[in-house]
Tab-separated table of C-alpha atoms in Angstrom:
chain	number	residue	atom	x	y	z
I	1	UNK	CA	-61.713	-13.989	-65.876
I	2	UNK	CA	-58.628	-14.083	-68.092
I	3	UNK	CA	-56.846	-10.972	-69.330
I	4	UNK	CA	-55.045	-10.995	-72.661
I	5	UNK	CA	-51.360	-10.201	-72.486
I	6	UNK	CA	-50.386	-7.304	-74.743
I	7	UNK	CA	-46.975	-8.434	-76.022
I	8	UNK	CA	-46.252	-5.117	-77.699
I	9	UNK	CA	-46.900	-3.197	-74.470
I	10	UNK	CA	-44.503	-5.502	-72.623
I	11	UNK	CA	-41.893	-4.921	-75.352
I	12	UNK	CA	-42.296	-1.155	-75.002
I	13	UNK	CA	-41.914	-1.397	-71.215
I	14	UNK	CA	-38.704	-3.393	-71.653
I	15	UNK	CA	-37.283	-1.116	-74.327
I	16	UNK	CA	-38.048	2.056	-72.360
I	17	UNK	CA	-36.454	0.562	-69.258
I	18	UNK	CA	-33.356	-0.476	-71.209
I	19	UNK	CA	-32.955	2.997	-72.745
I	20	UNK	CA	-33.241	4.703	-69.368
I	21	UNK	CA	-31.013	2.197	-67.556
I	22	UNK	CA	-28.133	2.609	-69.963
I	23	UNK	CA	-28.585	6.373	-70.210
I	24	UNK	CA	-28.589	6.820	-66.410
I	25	UNK	CA	-26.253	3.920	-65.650
I	26	UNK	CA	-25.829	4.012	-61.820
I	27	UNK	CA	-22.183	4.319	-60.758
I	28	UNK	CA	-22.375	1.302	-58.492
I	29	UNK	CA	-23.177	-0.970	-61.442
I	30	UNK	CA	-19.718	-0.111	-62.812
I	31	UNK	CA	-18.408	-2.302	-59.993
I	32	UNK	CA	-20.491	-5.335	-60.987
I	33	UNK	CA	-20.351	-7.953	-63.725
I	34	UNK	CA	-23.112	-6.089	-65.612
I	35	UNK	CA	-20.646	-3.475	-66.864
I	36	UNK	CA	-18.885	-6.172	-68.908
I	37	UNK	CA	-22.009	-6.596	-71.010
I	38	UNK	CA	-22.898	-2.891	-71.190
I	39	UNK	CA	-21.498	-2.494	-74.707
I	40	UNK	CA	-23.468	-5.480	-76.055
I	41	UNK	CA	-26.751	-4.277	-74.557
I	42	UNK	CA	-26.147	-0.785	-75.923
I	43	UNK	CA	-25.424	-2.229	-79.358
I	44	UNK	CA	-28.695	-4.189	-79.209
I	45	UNK	CA	-30.649	-1.026	-78.329
I	46	UNK	CA	-28.956	0.917	-81.134
I	47	UNK	CA	-29.670	-1.877	-83.622
I	48	UNK	CA	-33.376	-1.857	-82.735
I	49	UNK	CA	-33.547	1.900	-83.158
I	50	UNK	CA	-31.684	1.795	-86.482
I	51	UNK	CA	-34.169	-0.818	-87.676
I	52	UNK	CA	-37.005	1.490	-86.630
I	53	UNK	CA	-35.510	4.401	-88.566
I	54	UNK	CA	-34.936	2.280	-91.676
I	55	UNK	CA	-38.467	0.866	-91.525
I	56	UNK	CA	-40.390	4.050	-90.796
I	57	UNK	CA	-37.912	6.558	-92.305
I	58	UNK	CA	-39.110	9.131	-89.825
I	59	UNK	CA	-36.740	11.408	-87.923
I	60	UNK	CA	-37.618	14.534	-85.977
I	61	UNK	CA	-36.073	17.945	-86.736
I	62	UNK	CA	-35.119	18.144	-83.054
I	63	UNK	CA	-32.281	15.723	-83.779
I	64	UNK	CA	-30.669	18.111	-86.249
I	65	UNK	CA	-29.654	20.343	-83.329
I	66	UNK	CA	-28.628	17.366	-81.181
I	67	UNK	CA	-26.471	16.087	-84.053
I	68	UNK	CA	-24.890	19.517	-84.586
I	69	UNK	CA	-23.898	19.699	-80.912
I	70	UNK	CA	-22.398	16.192	-80.974
I	71	UNK	CA	-20.488	16.913	-84.208
I	72	UNK	CA	-18.972	20.088	-82.720
I	73	UNK	CA	-18.049	18.157	-79.579
I	74	UNK	CA	-16.460	15.371	-81.630
I	75	UNK	CA	-14.521	17.748	-83.890
I	76	UNK	CA	-13.160	19.642	-80.886
I	77	UNK	CA	-12.175	16.399	-79.140
I	78	UNK	CA	-10.308	15.144	-82.232
I	79	UNK	CA	-8.620	18.527	-82.659
I	80	UNK	CA	-7.273	18.422	-79.094
I	81	UNK	CA	-6.578	14.653	-78.976
I	82	UNK	CA	-9.077	14.093	-76.169
I	83	UNK	CA	-11.380	11.164	-75.378
I	84	UNK	CA	-12.300	10.478	-78.997
I	85	UNK	CA	-13.960	7.103	-78.294
I	86	UNK	CA	-16.336	8.739	-75.793
I	87	UNK	CA	-17.156	11.580	-78.202
I	88	UNK	CA	-17.921	9.096	-80.999
I	89	UNK	CA	-19.781	6.482	-78.980
I	90	UNK	CA	-20.968	7.046	-75.393
I	91	UNK	CA	-21.567	10.783	-75.719
I	92	UNK	CA	-22.092	10.649	-79.456
I	93	UNK	CA	-23.871	7.964	-81.465
I	94	UNK	CA	-25.324	6.221	-78.418
I	95	UNK	CA	-26.658	9.473	-76.982
I	96	UNK	CA	-28.344	10.336	-80.276
I	97	UNK	CA	-29.941	6.911	-80.631
I	98	UNK	CA	-31.097	6.957	-77.021
I	99	UNK	CA	-32.969	10.189	-77.810
I	100	UNK	CA	-34.475	8.624	-80.938
I	101	UNK	CA	-35.471	5.594	-78.861
I	102	UNK	CA	-37.342	7.913	-76.511
I	103	UNK	CA	-39.295	9.307	-79.467
I	104	UNK	CA	-40.142	5.788	-80.600
I	105	UNK	CA	-41.363	4.510	-77.226
I	106	UNK	CA	-43.058	7.793	-76.307
I	107	UNK	CA	-45.053	7.987	-79.531
I	108	UNK	CA	-46.211	4.399	-79.087
I	109	UNK	CA	-48.028	5.162	-75.825
I	110	UNK	CA	-47.504	8.247	-73.667
I	111	UNK	CA	-49.154	6.687	-70.604
I	112	UNK	CA	-46.916	3.613	-70.700
I	113	UNK	CA	-43.813	5.701	-71.315
I	114	UNK	CA	-44.317	8.185	-68.467
I	115	UNK	CA	-45.393	5.476	-66.008
I	116	UNK	CA	-42.398	3.321	-66.911
I	117	UNK	CA	-39.906	6.172	-66.523
I	118	UNK	CA	-41.434	7.243	-63.205
I	119	UNK	CA	-41.448	3.709	-61.742
I	120	UNK	CA	-37.917	2.963	-62.922
I	121	UNK	CA	-36.433	6.117	-61.406
I	122	UNK	CA	-38.497	5.634	-58.252
I	123	UNK	CA	-36.958	2.182	-57.803
I	124	UNK	CA	-33.431	3.542	-58.218
I	125	UNK	CA	-34.084	6.300	-55.676
I	126	UNK	CA	-35.381	3.792	-53.115
I	127	UNK	CA	-32.361	1.508	-53.639
I	128	UNK	CA	-30.051	4.500	-53.286
I	129	UNK	CA	-31.756	5.603	-50.067
I	130	UNK	CA	-31.355	2.095	-48.644
I	131	UNK	CA	-27.667	2.169	-49.630
I	132	UNK	CA	-27.240	5.360	-47.559
I	133	UNK	CA	-28.766	3.677	-44.528
I	134	UNK	CA	-26.869	0.382	-44.882
I	135	UNK	CA	-23.498	1.873	-45.850
I	136	UNK	CA	-23.190	5.245	-44.049
I	137	UNK	CA	-19.435	5.292	-44.808
I	138	UNK	CA	-19.982	4.795	-48.534
I	139	UNK	CA	-20.060	1.813	-50.879
I	140	UNK	CA	-16.929	2.164	-53.039
I	141	UNK	CA	-13.931	4.400	-53.723
I	142	UNK	CA	-13.828	6.774	-56.683
I	143	UNK	CA	-10.747	7.823	-58.652
I	144	UNK	CA	-9.800	10.261	-55.868
I	145	UNK	CA	-9.731	7.500	-53.276
I	146	UNK	CA	-12.837	8.932	-51.583
I	147	UNK	CA	-15.472	6.473	-50.356
I	148	UNK	CA	-17.835	8.216	-47.921
I	149	UNK	CA	-19.661	10.253	-50.579
I	150	UNK	CA	-20.291	7.412	-53.051
I	151	UNK	CA	-23.424	5.284	-52.945
I	152	UNK	CA	-25.620	3.319	-55.361
I	153	UNK	CA	-26.308	6.339	-57.604
I	154	UNK	CA	-22.807	7.687	-57.263
I	155	UNK	CA	-21.633	10.895	-55.628
I	156	UNK	CA	-24.107	12.750	-53.407
I	157	UNK	CA	-24.050	15.771	-55.740
I	158	UNK	CA	-25.164	13.482	-58.566
I	159	UNK	CA	-28.269	12.074	-56.845
I	160	UNK	CA	-30.308	15.015	-58.085
I	161	UNK	CA	-29.992	13.963	-61.732
I	162	UNK	CA	-32.173	10.969	-60.812
I	163	UNK	CA	-34.409	12.585	-58.191
I	164	UNK	CA	-35.269	15.826	-59.960
I	165	UNK	CA	-36.646	14.389	-63.245
I	166	UNK	CA	-38.574	11.717	-61.318
I	167	UNK	CA	-40.426	14.429	-59.417
I	168	UNK	CA	-41.217	16.270	-62.667
I	169	UNK	CA	-42.323	13.194	-64.613
I	170	UNK	CA	-44.419	11.993	-61.676
I	171	UNK	CA	-46.153	15.367	-61.437
I	172	UNK	CA	-46.858	15.403	-65.184
I	173	UNK	CA	-48.162	11.830	-65.172
I	174	UNK	CA	-50.489	12.146	-62.169
I	175	UNK	CA	-51.701	15.614	-63.091
I	176	UNK	CA	-52.634	14.539	-66.616
I	177	UNK	CA	-54.024	11.057	-66.035
I	178	UNK	CA	-55.651	11.317	-62.593
I	179	UNK	CA	-55.538	15.011	-61.657
I	180	UNK	CA	-54.601	14.087	-58.088
I	181	UNK	CA	-51.400	13.447	-56.183
I	182	UNK	CA	-51.224	9.898	-54.773
I	183	UNK	CA	-49.500	8.816	-51.577
I	184	UNK	CA	-46.550	7.242	-53.413
I	185	UNK	CA	-45.669	10.643	-54.914
I	186	UNK	CA	-45.688	12.283	-51.470
I	187	UNK	CA	-43.489	9.456	-50.168
I	188	UNK	CA	-41.113	10.120	-53.065
I	189	UNK	CA	-40.708	13.692	-51.830
I	190	UNK	CA	-39.903	12.565	-48.274
I	191	UNK	CA	-37.387	9.965	-49.509
I	192	UNK	CA	-35.778	12.538	-51.822
I	193	UNK	CA	-35.496	15.210	-49.137
I	194	UNK	CA	-34.260	12.618	-46.633
I	195	UNK	CA	-31.586	11.460	-49.082
I	196	UNK	CA	-30.298	14.986	-49.657
I	197	UNK	CA	-30.464	15.994	-45.976
I	198	UNK	CA	-28.505	12.905	-44.888
I	199	UNK	CA	-25.656	13.712	-47.286
I	200	UNK	CA	-25.917	17.499	-47.040
I	201	UNK	CA	-25.826	18.645	-50.672
I	202	UNK	CA	-26.725	22.349	-50.388
I	203	UNK	CA	-27.328	22.733	-54.141
I	204	UNK	CA	-29.755	19.808	-54.311
I	205	UNK	CA	-31.512	20.757	-51.072
I	206	UNK	CA	-32.175	24.303	-52.281
I	207	UNK	CA	-33.443	22.996	-55.615
I	208	UNK	CA	-35.903	20.570	-54.034
I	209	UNK	CA	-37.121	23.097	-51.452
I	210	UNK	CA	-37.697	25.789	-54.089
I	211	UNK	CA	-39.639	23.354	-56.271
I	212	UNK	CA	-41.904	22.051	-53.494
I	213	UNK	CA	-42.601	25.614	-52.321
I	214	UNK	CA	-43.584	26.554	-55.855
I	215	UNK	CA	-45.880	23.533	-56.173
I	216	UNK	CA	-47.619	24.229	-52.871
I	217	UNK	CA	-47.778	28.032	-52.776
I	218	UNK	CA	-46.974	29.752	-56.051
I	219	UNK	CA	-48.459	27.798	-58.985
I	220	UNK	CA	-51.516	30.025	-59.334
I	221	UNK	CA	-52.659	33.038	-61.359
I	222	UNK	CA	-51.524	35.623	-58.804
I	223	UNK	CA	-47.856	34.571	-58.627
I	224	UNK	CA	-47.386	33.568	-62.277
I	225	UNK	CA	-46.745	37.200	-63.167
I	226	UNK	CA	-43.556	36.917	-61.096
I	227	UNK	CA	-42.666	33.231	-61.190
I	228	UNK	CA	-42.336	32.475	-64.903
I	229	UNK	CA	-39.624	31.528	-67.355
I	230	UNK	CA	-38.720	35.135	-68.190
I	231	UNK	CA	-37.944	35.860	-64.541
I	232	UNK	CA	-35.962	32.623	-64.196
I	233	UNK	CA	-33.878	33.347	-67.303
I	234	UNK	CA	-33.108	36.935	-66.278
I	235	UNK	CA	-32.098	35.790	-62.793
I	236	UNK	CA	-29.907	32.938	-64.066
I	237	UNK	CA	-28.192	35.063	-66.724
I	238	UNK	CA	-27.464	37.770	-64.146
I	239	UNK	CA	-26.274	35.189	-61.616
I	240	UNK	CA	-23.923	33.639	-64.160
I	241	UNK	CA	-22.466	36.939	-65.358
I	242	UNK	CA	-21.947	38.604	-61.991
I	243	UNK	CA	-21.280	35.677	-59.652
I	244	UNK	CA	-19.772	32.972	-61.856
I	245	UNK	CA	-18.066	34.532	-64.877
I	246	UNK	CA	-16.855	37.594	-62.921
I	247	UNK	CA	-16.654	36.009	-59.466
I	248	UNK	CA	-13.220	37.463	-58.626
I	249	UNK	CA	-14.686	40.985	-58.428
I	250	UNK	CA	-18.066	40.151	-56.916
I	251	UNK	CA	-18.851	41.684	-53.497
I	252	UNK	CA	-22.295	40.057	-53.779
I	253	UNK	CA	-20.681	36.621	-53.936
I	254	UNK	CA	-18.787	37.339	-50.721
I	255	UNK	CA	-22.009	38.364	-48.984
I	256	UNK	CA	-23.777	35.243	-50.240
I	257	UNK	CA	-21.156	32.752	-49.110
I	258	UNK	CA	-20.959	34.422	-45.698
I	259	UNK	CA	-24.726	34.119	-45.377
I	260	UNK	CA	-24.652	30.442	-46.340
I	261	UNK	CA	-21.675	29.702	-44.129
I	262	UNK	CA	-19.625	28.503	-47.107
I	263	UNK	CA	-16.024	29.353	-47.919
I	264	UNK	CA	-15.489	32.103	-50.489
I	265	UNK	CA	-14.497	29.561	-53.164
I	266	UNK	CA	-17.733	27.518	-52.855
I	267	UNK	CA	-15.570	24.461	-52.043
I	268	UNK	CA	-13.074	25.360	-54.755
I	269	UNK	CA	-15.603	26.137	-57.470
I	270	UNK	CA	-14.620	29.769	-58.033
I	271	UNK	CA	-11.011	28.707	-58.562
I	272	UNK	CA	-12.145	26.125	-61.130
I	273	UNK	CA	-14.300	28.722	-62.929
I	274	UNK	CA	-11.458	31.246	-63.101
I	275	UNK	CA	-8.986	28.684	-64.422
I	276	UNK	CA	-11.508	27.313	-66.935
I	277	UNK	CA	-12.117	30.815	-68.311
I	278	UNK	CA	-8.511	31.012	-69.477
I	279	UNK	CA	-8.858	27.819	-71.533
I	280	UNK	CA	-12.281	28.895	-72.831
I	281	UNK	CA	-10.875	32.166	-74.164
I	282	UNK	CA	-7.915	30.319	-75.736
I	283	UNK	CA	-10.296	28.032	-77.681
I	284	UNK	CA	-13.435	30.124	-77.785
I	285	UNK	CA	-14.995	28.849	-81.015
I	286	UNK	CA	-14.908	25.054	-80.586
I	287	UNK	CA	-13.692	24.506	-77.039
I	288	UNK	CA	-11.230	21.939	-75.680
I	289	UNK	CA	-13.190	18.735	-76.336
I	290	UNK	CA	-13.825	15.830	-73.964
I	291	UNK	CA	-10.973	15.081	-71.560
I	292	UNK	CA	-10.253	12.653	-68.738
I	293	UNK	CA	-10.586	13.841	-65.138
I	294	UNK	CA	-6.810	13.691	-64.758
I	295	UNK	CA	-6.151	15.900	-67.786
I	296	UNK	CA	-8.915	18.369	-66.883
I	297	UNK	CA	-7.691	18.637	-63.286
I	298	UNK	CA	-4.124	19.268	-64.419
I	299	UNK	CA	-5.222	21.991	-66.855
I	300	UNK	CA	-7.278	23.636	-64.103
I	301	UNK	CA	-4.237	23.575	-61.767
I	302	UNK	CA	-5.749	21.015	-59.387
I	303	UNK	CA	-2.652	18.958	-58.697
I	304	UNK	CA	-3.904	17.113	-55.618
I	305	UNK	CA	-5.417	13.717	-56.485
I	306	UNK	CA	-8.173	14.433	-53.972
I	307	UNK	CA	-9.192	17.397	-56.169
I	308	UNK	CA	-9.786	15.500	-59.423
I	309	UNK	CA	-12.819	16.865	-61.280
I	310	UNK	CA	-14.700	15.447	-64.271
I	311	UNK	CA	-16.320	18.805	-65.059
I	312	UNK	CA	-16.076	22.516	-64.249
I	313	UNK	CA	-18.960	22.650	-61.723
I	314	UNK	CA	-21.060	24.961	-63.896
I	315	UNK	CA	-23.128	23.794	-66.853
I	316	UNK	CA	-22.565	26.889	-69.017
I	317	UNK	CA	-18.822	27.000	-68.353
I	318	UNK	CA	-18.615	23.248	-68.960
I	319	UNK	CA	-20.346	23.502	-72.348
I	320	UNK	CA	-18.174	26.492	-73.305
I	321	UNK	CA	-15.029	24.690	-72.135
I	322	UNK	CA	-15.749	21.434	-73.986
I	323	UNK	CA	-17.659	22.629	-77.080
I	324	UNK	CA	-16.879	26.330	-77.309
I	325	UNK	CA	-19.152	29.096	-78.457
I	326	UNK	CA	-20.431	26.889	-81.291
I	327	UNK	CA	-21.612	24.149	-78.944
I	328	UNK	CA	-23.070	26.675	-76.504
I	329	UNK	CA	-25.152	28.345	-79.245
I	330	UNK	CA	-26.547	25.002	-80.436
I	331	UNK	CA	-27.281	23.865	-76.856
I	332	UNK	CA	-29.036	27.190	-76.184
I	333	UNK	CA	-31.145	26.730	-79.330
I	334	UNK	CA	-32.231	23.297	-78.066
I	335	UNK	CA	-33.198	24.768	-74.717
I	336	UNK	CA	-35.071	27.692	-76.282
I	337	UNK	CA	-36.884	25.285	-78.630
I	338	UNK	CA	-38.092	23.360	-75.571
I	339	UNK	CA	-39.173	26.590	-73.844
I	340	UNK	CA	-41.205	27.510	-76.921
I	341	UNK	CA	-43.016	24.187	-76.634
I	342	UNK	CA	-43.531	24.602	-72.874
I	343	UNK	CA	-45.174	28.005	-73.337
I	344	UNK	CA	-47.817	26.400	-75.580
I	345	UNK	CA	-48.795	23.561	-73.234
I	346	UNK	CA	-52.535	22.986	-72.952
I	347	UNK	CA	-52.427	22.555	-69.138
I	348	UNK	CA	-51.376	25.794	-67.420
I	349	UNK	CA	-50.572	24.046	-64.121
I	350	UNK	CA	-48.106	21.736	-65.852
I	351	UNK	CA	-46.802	24.566	-68.026
I	352	UNK	CA	-45.793	26.797	-65.128
I	353	UNK	CA	-44.566	23.841	-63.109
I	354	UNK	CA	-42.202	22.921	-65.959
I	355	UNK	CA	-41.074	26.532	-66.254
I	356	UNK	CA	-40.200	26.464	-62.545
I	357	UNK	CA	-38.572	23.034	-62.958
I	358	UNK	CA	-36.319	24.283	-65.760
I	359	UNK	CA	-35.572	27.591	-64.039
I	360	UNK	CA	-34.553	25.901	-60.784
I	361	UNK	CA	-32.516	23.316	-62.688
I	362	UNK	CA	-30.611	26.168	-64.359
I	363	UNK	CA	-29.935	27.622	-60.914
I	364	UNK	CA	-28.609	24.283	-59.614
I	365	UNK	CA	-26.483	24.021	-62.747
I	366	UNK	CA	-24.683	27.206	-61.704
I	367	UNK	CA	-22.810	25.001	-59.199
I	368	UNK	CA	-22.778	21.605	-60.943
I	369	UNK	CA	-22.187	20.465	-64.506
I	370	UNK	CA	-24.191	17.248	-64.615
I	371	UNK	CA	-23.391	14.515	-67.116
I	372	UNK	CA	-24.475	15.791	-70.536
I	373	UNK	CA	-26.078	12.472	-71.514
I	374	UNK	CA	-28.790	12.478	-68.793
I	375	UNK	CA	-29.389	16.175	-69.471
I	376	UNK	CA	-30.090	15.460	-73.148
I	377	UNK	CA	-32.343	12.548	-72.216
I	378	UNK	CA	-34.360	14.745	-69.828
I	379	UNK	CA	-34.656	17.534	-72.417
I	380	UNK	CA	-35.782	14.984	-75.028
I	381	UNK	CA	-38.474	13.516	-72.763
I	382	UNK	CA	-39.844	16.988	-72.006
I	383	UNK	CA	-39.616	18.010	-75.656
I	384	UNK	CA	-41.822	15.150	-76.848
I	385	UNK	CA	-44.234	15.562	-73.954
I	386	UNK	CA	-44.683	19.257	-74.713
I	387	UNK	CA	-44.864	18.598	-78.473
I	388	UNK	CA	-47.746	16.158	-77.970
I	389	UNK	CA	-49.719	18.258	-75.474
I	390	UNK	CA	-49.964	21.672	-77.082
I	391	UNK	CA	-52.623	24.208	-77.942
I	392	UNK	CA	-52.413	24.985	-81.634
I	393	UNK	CA	-52.623	28.480	-83.099
I	394	UNK	CA	-56.351	27.910	-83.646
I	395	UNK	CA	-56.825	27.087	-79.956
I	396	UNK	CA	-57.278	23.335	-80.436
I	397	UNK	CA	-55.444	20.759	-78.301
I	398	UNK	CA	-53.002	18.593	-80.251
């Protein structure tokens, strides 16, 4: 019995994979010949998406906020003579078109899109786990000359940006299309936890443990009165204000780090936050723009090459530092727009799971400022999933 090959489905699989690959470009691939052709592949993807926009003339209002954030970021970068090329291209036009490409491929077929994203990330996580086992001393040196923390997906604190969304997308996909959790998803959890335990990222380990505990024990009617997005937001806002923004006067922070066995600076983070605050207040409206790790480290008084940082180790501070109050307001509007969609999901299990997912991600972001491009891609995926799986005001499922 012969099966017809659906050429359009294959094209969608390839396009989705290309969008994700060059949005979450693994660090190790920067050390291969593939990076030489990165710009040409990106240009091809952008050209296809531009053609789609010209042909269908259909753009979502969501992109108005994304565009506003990128324009503020670009203007601030130009004003302060920062990394203008990155603000225009990699974290500008390309980021926007990647998000539009997600809309295009998602709207074609949700099942294909979610399955493709899940499988692609799963493959990267497996390769990364193998790289930990084969190269326990690391695969390559970063700009600081450090090797033992860098593997296929980059630095051990960055693994979570691949692992965390894979877990969420897998849960959404299996819950919606089969209503059961298969063995491969359970294996994903063991590989993910094993990866984090081997390298000892406290932030990532806490995030994964909190999420699995919620999935197993707390995603039910009894606990949803406590574990919901309102609670997560209140906790994260309080945590940020008392322990991050005002960390120099926080007795609670001292108690916490003693309990965790960490130094009082959270491996230098509190020093970075305090120094970043000065520059935030000096350029409160539009921020300081995008800067190289060398420039950022010098401005934050980190003179040792081993202390180079590409971000301020806190998502809110990083957005305020780079895009100011203007960028922070727009970014917050994007996040709140997504939360509004999440609260109207037709599946309560998935709804409260995503609320926990976002709440825990905010907590992890108190200690890391992950690359803004993957964050936008993740938010975009969740936005279109929630937009297409809602209960309308009349109670009907969209």
